[in-house]
Tab-separated table of C-alpha atoms in Angstrom:
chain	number	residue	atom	x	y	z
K	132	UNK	CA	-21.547	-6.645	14.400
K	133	UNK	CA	-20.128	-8.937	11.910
K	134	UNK	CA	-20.923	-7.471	9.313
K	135	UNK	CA	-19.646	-3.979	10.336
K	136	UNK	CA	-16.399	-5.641	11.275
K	137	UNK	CA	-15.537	-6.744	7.674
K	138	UNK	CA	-16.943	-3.385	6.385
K	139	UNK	CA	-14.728	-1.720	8.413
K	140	UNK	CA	-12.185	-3.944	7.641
K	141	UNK	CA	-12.106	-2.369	3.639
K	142	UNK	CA	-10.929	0.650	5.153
K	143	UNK	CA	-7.822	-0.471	6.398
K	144	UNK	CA	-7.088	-1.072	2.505
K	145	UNK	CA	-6.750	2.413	1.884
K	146	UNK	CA	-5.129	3.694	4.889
K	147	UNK	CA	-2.624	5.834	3.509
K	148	UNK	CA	-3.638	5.873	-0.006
K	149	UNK	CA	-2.558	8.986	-1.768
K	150	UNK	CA	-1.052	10.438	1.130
K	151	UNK	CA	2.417	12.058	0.660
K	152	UNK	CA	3.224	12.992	4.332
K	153	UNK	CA	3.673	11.197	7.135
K	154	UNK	CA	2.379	14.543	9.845
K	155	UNK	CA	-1.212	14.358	9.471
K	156	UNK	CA	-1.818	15.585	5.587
K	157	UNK	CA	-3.273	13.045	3.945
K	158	UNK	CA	-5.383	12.264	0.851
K	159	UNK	CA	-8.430	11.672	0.134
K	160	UNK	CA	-9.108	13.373	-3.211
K	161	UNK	CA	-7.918	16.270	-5.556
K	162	UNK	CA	-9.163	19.869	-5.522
K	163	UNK	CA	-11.950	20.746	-7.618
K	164	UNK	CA	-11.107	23.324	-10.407
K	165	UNK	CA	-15.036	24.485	-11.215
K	166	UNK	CA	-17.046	24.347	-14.289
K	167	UNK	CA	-15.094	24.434	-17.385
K	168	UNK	CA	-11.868	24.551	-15.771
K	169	UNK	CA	-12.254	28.132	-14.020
K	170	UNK	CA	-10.100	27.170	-10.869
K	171	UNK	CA	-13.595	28.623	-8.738
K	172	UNK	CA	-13.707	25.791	-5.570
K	173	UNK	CA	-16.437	23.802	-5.767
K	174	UNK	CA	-18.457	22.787	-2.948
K	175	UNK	CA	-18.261	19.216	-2.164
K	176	UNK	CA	-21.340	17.149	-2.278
K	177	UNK	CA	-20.910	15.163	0.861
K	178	UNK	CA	-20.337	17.809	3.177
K	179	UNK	CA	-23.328	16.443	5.039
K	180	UNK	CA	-22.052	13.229	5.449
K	181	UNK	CA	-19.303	14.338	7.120
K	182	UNK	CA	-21.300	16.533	9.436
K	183	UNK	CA	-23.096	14.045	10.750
K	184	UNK	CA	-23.593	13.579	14.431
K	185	UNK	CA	-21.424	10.732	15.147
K	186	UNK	CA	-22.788	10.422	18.589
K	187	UNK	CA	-24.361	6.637	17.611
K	188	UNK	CA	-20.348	4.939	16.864
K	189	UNK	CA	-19.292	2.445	17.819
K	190	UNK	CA	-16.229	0.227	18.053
K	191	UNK	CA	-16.870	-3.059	16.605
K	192	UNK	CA	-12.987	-4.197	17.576
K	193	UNK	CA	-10.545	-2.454	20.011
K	194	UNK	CA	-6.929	-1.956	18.547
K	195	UNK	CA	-5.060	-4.956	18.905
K	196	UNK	CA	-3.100	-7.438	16.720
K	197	UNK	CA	-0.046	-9.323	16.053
K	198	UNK	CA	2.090	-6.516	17.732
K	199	UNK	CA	-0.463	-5.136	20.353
K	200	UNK	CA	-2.561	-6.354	23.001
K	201	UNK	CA	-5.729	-3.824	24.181
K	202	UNK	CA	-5.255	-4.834	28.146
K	203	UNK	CA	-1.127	-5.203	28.455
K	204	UNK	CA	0.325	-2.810	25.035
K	205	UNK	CA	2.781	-3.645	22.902
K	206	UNK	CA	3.499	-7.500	23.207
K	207	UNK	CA	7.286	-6.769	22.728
K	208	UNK	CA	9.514	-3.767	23.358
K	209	UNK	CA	7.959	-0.643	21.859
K	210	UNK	CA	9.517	0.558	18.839
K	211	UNK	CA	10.477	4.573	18.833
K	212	UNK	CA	8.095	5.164	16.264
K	213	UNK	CA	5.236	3.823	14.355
K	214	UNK	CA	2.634	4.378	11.229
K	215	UNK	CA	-0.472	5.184	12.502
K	216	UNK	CA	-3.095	4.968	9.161
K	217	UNK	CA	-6.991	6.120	9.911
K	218	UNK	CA	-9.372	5.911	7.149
K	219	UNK	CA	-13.312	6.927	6.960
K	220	UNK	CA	-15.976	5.543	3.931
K	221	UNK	CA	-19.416	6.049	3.407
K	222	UNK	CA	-21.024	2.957	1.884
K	223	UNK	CA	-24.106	3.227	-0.835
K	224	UNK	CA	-27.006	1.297	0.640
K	225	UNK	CA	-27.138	-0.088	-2.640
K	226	UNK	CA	-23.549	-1.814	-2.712
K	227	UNK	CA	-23.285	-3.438	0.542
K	228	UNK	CA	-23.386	-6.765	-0.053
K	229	UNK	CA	-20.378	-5.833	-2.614
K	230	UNK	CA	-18.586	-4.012	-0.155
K	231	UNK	CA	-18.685	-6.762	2.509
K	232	UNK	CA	-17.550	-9.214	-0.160
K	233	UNK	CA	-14.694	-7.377	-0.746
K	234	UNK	CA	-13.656	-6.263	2.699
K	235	UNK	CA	-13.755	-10.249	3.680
K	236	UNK	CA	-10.962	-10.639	1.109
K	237	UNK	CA	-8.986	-7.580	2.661
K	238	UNK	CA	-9.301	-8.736	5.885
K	239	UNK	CA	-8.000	-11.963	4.864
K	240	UNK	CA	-5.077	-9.969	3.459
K	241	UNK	CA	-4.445	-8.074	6.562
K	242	UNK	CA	-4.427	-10.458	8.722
K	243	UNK	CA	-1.377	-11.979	6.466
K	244	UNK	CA	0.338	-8.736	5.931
K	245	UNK	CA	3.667	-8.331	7.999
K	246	UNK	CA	4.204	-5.122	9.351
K	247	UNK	CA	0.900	-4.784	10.627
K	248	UNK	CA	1.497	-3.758	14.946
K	249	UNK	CA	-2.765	-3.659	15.501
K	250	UNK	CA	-5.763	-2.135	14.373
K	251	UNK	CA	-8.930	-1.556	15.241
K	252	UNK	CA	-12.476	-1.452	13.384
K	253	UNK	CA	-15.626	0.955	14.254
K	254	UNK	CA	-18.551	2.954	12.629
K	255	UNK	CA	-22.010	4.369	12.985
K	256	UNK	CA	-24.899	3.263	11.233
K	257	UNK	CA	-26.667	5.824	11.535
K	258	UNK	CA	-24.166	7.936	9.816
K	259	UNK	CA	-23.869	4.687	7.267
K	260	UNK	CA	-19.919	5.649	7.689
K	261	UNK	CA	-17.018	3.054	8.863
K	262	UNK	CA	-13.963	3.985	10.264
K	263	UNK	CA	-10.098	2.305	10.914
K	264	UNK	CA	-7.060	2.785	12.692
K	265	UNK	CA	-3.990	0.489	12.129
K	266	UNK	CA	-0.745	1.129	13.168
K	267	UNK	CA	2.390	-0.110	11.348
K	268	UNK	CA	5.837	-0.948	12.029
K	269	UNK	CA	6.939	1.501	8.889
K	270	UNK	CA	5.898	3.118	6.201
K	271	UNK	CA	7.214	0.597	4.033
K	272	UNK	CA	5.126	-2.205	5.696
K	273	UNK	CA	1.923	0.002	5.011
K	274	UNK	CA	2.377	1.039	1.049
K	275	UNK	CA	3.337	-2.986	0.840
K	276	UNK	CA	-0.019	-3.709	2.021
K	277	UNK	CA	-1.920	-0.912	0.268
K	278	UNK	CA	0.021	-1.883	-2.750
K	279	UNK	CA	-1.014	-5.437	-2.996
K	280	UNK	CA	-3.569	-8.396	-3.320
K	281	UNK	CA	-6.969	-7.895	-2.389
K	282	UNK	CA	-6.693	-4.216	-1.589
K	283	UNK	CA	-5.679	-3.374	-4.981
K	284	UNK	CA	-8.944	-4.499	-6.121
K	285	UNK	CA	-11.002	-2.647	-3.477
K	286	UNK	CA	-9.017	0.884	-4.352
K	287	UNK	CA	-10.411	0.046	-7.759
K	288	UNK	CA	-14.006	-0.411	-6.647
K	289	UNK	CA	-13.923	1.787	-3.948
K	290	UNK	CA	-15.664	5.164	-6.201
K	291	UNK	CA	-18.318	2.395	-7.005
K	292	UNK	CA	-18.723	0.794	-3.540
K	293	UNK	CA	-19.102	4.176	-1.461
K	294	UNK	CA	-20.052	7.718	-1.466
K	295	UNK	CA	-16.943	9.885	-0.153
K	296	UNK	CA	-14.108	8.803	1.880
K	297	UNK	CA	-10.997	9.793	3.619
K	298	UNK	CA	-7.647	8.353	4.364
K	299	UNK	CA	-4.516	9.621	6.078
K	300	UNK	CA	-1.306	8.491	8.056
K	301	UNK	CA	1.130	10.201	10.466
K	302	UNK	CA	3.902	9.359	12.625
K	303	UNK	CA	3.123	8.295	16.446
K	304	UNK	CA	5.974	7.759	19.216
K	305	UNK	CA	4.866	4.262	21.316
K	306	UNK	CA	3.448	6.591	24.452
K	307	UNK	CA	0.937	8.369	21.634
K	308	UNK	CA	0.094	4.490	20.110
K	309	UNK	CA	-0.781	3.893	23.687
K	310	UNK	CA	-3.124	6.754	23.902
K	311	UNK	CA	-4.261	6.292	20.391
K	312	UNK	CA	-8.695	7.083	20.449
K	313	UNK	CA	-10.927	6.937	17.827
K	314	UNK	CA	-11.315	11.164	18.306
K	315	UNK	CA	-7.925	11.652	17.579
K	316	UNK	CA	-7.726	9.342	14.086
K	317	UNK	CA	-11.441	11.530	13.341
K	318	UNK	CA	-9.000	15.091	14.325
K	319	UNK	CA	-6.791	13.587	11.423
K	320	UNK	CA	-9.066	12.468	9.137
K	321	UNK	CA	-10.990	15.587	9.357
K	322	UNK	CA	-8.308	17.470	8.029
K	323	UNK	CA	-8.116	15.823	4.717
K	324	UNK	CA	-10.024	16.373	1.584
K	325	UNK	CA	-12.606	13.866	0.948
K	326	UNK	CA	-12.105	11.956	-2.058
K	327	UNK	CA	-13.604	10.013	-5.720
């Protein structure tokens, strides 16, 4: 469980990454032009890890944090509205042990980063993918982290560490923070392009 909880912990690094609107588009990746430049789509290699049958996830840590408490809600008064950032990865057997290094150093970073309401960690082994939600005070407070430190460096090994993955952010009133589940981050992550 530890382990999965720093894994999933990377993700948060990249919430947001590449995304230019805050509604649910997101990025995750480029379009494919084809062979030689033809502008033909090109069928992406990972489709199958995305169709996986999630059934087996699991949340290694409810959403909760400096701003956010999983039994009462916000610990203050509720802003109007909030960040929400969700991000997906698929790790390479192979570079675990890398991965985990470096989402122990991005954990360190989050848990330093102001801003930062909650979030909360989860994945399925059996799908070998990791998931995250955070949710932010701003915009701002989100490209400050994603912009920074130790998550730098993981954006940077991130095409080496993992397979595919997916990253988006949207806009979420308190009520919808409140009502925030692990289906609706996957609706929104779904939508986006995977990406490297």
């Amino acid at each position: 469980m530890k382990r999965l909880s720093i894994m999933t912990a990377l993700l948060v690094l990249a919430a947001g990454c590449g995304d230019e609107a805050s509604d649910g588009g997101g990025g995750g990746g480029g379009e494919g032009t084809g062979a030689g430049g033809g502008g033909g789509e090109v069928a992406d290699p990972y489709e199958h890890l995305y169709a996986c049958d999630d059934a087996g996830f699991a949340e290694a840590k409810p959403l909760s944090g400096p701003g956010y408490d999983p039994m009462t809600g916000f610990t203050g008064t509720a802003k109007a509205t909030y960040v929400v950032s969700a991000t997906q990865i698929f790790v390479k057997p192979e570079k675990q042990d890398a991965f985990f290094q470096q989402a122990g150093k991005v954990a360190v970073q989050l848990g330093e980063t102001p801003g930062l309401v909650a979030f909360a960690l989860g994945g399925d082994t059996a799908c070998g993918d990791s998931r995250t939600m955070a949710v932010w005070e701003s915009e701002d407070a989100l490209y400050e982290f994603v912009g920074s430190g130790a998550h730098v460096t993981a954006m940077q090994m991130a095409p080496d560490l993992g397979f595919t993955g997916r990253t988006t952010h949207w806009n979420a009133t308190g009520e919808e923070v409140k009502a925030l589940t692990w289906e609706k981050a996957h609706e929104k992550l779904a939508a986006i392009e995977s990406g490297y």
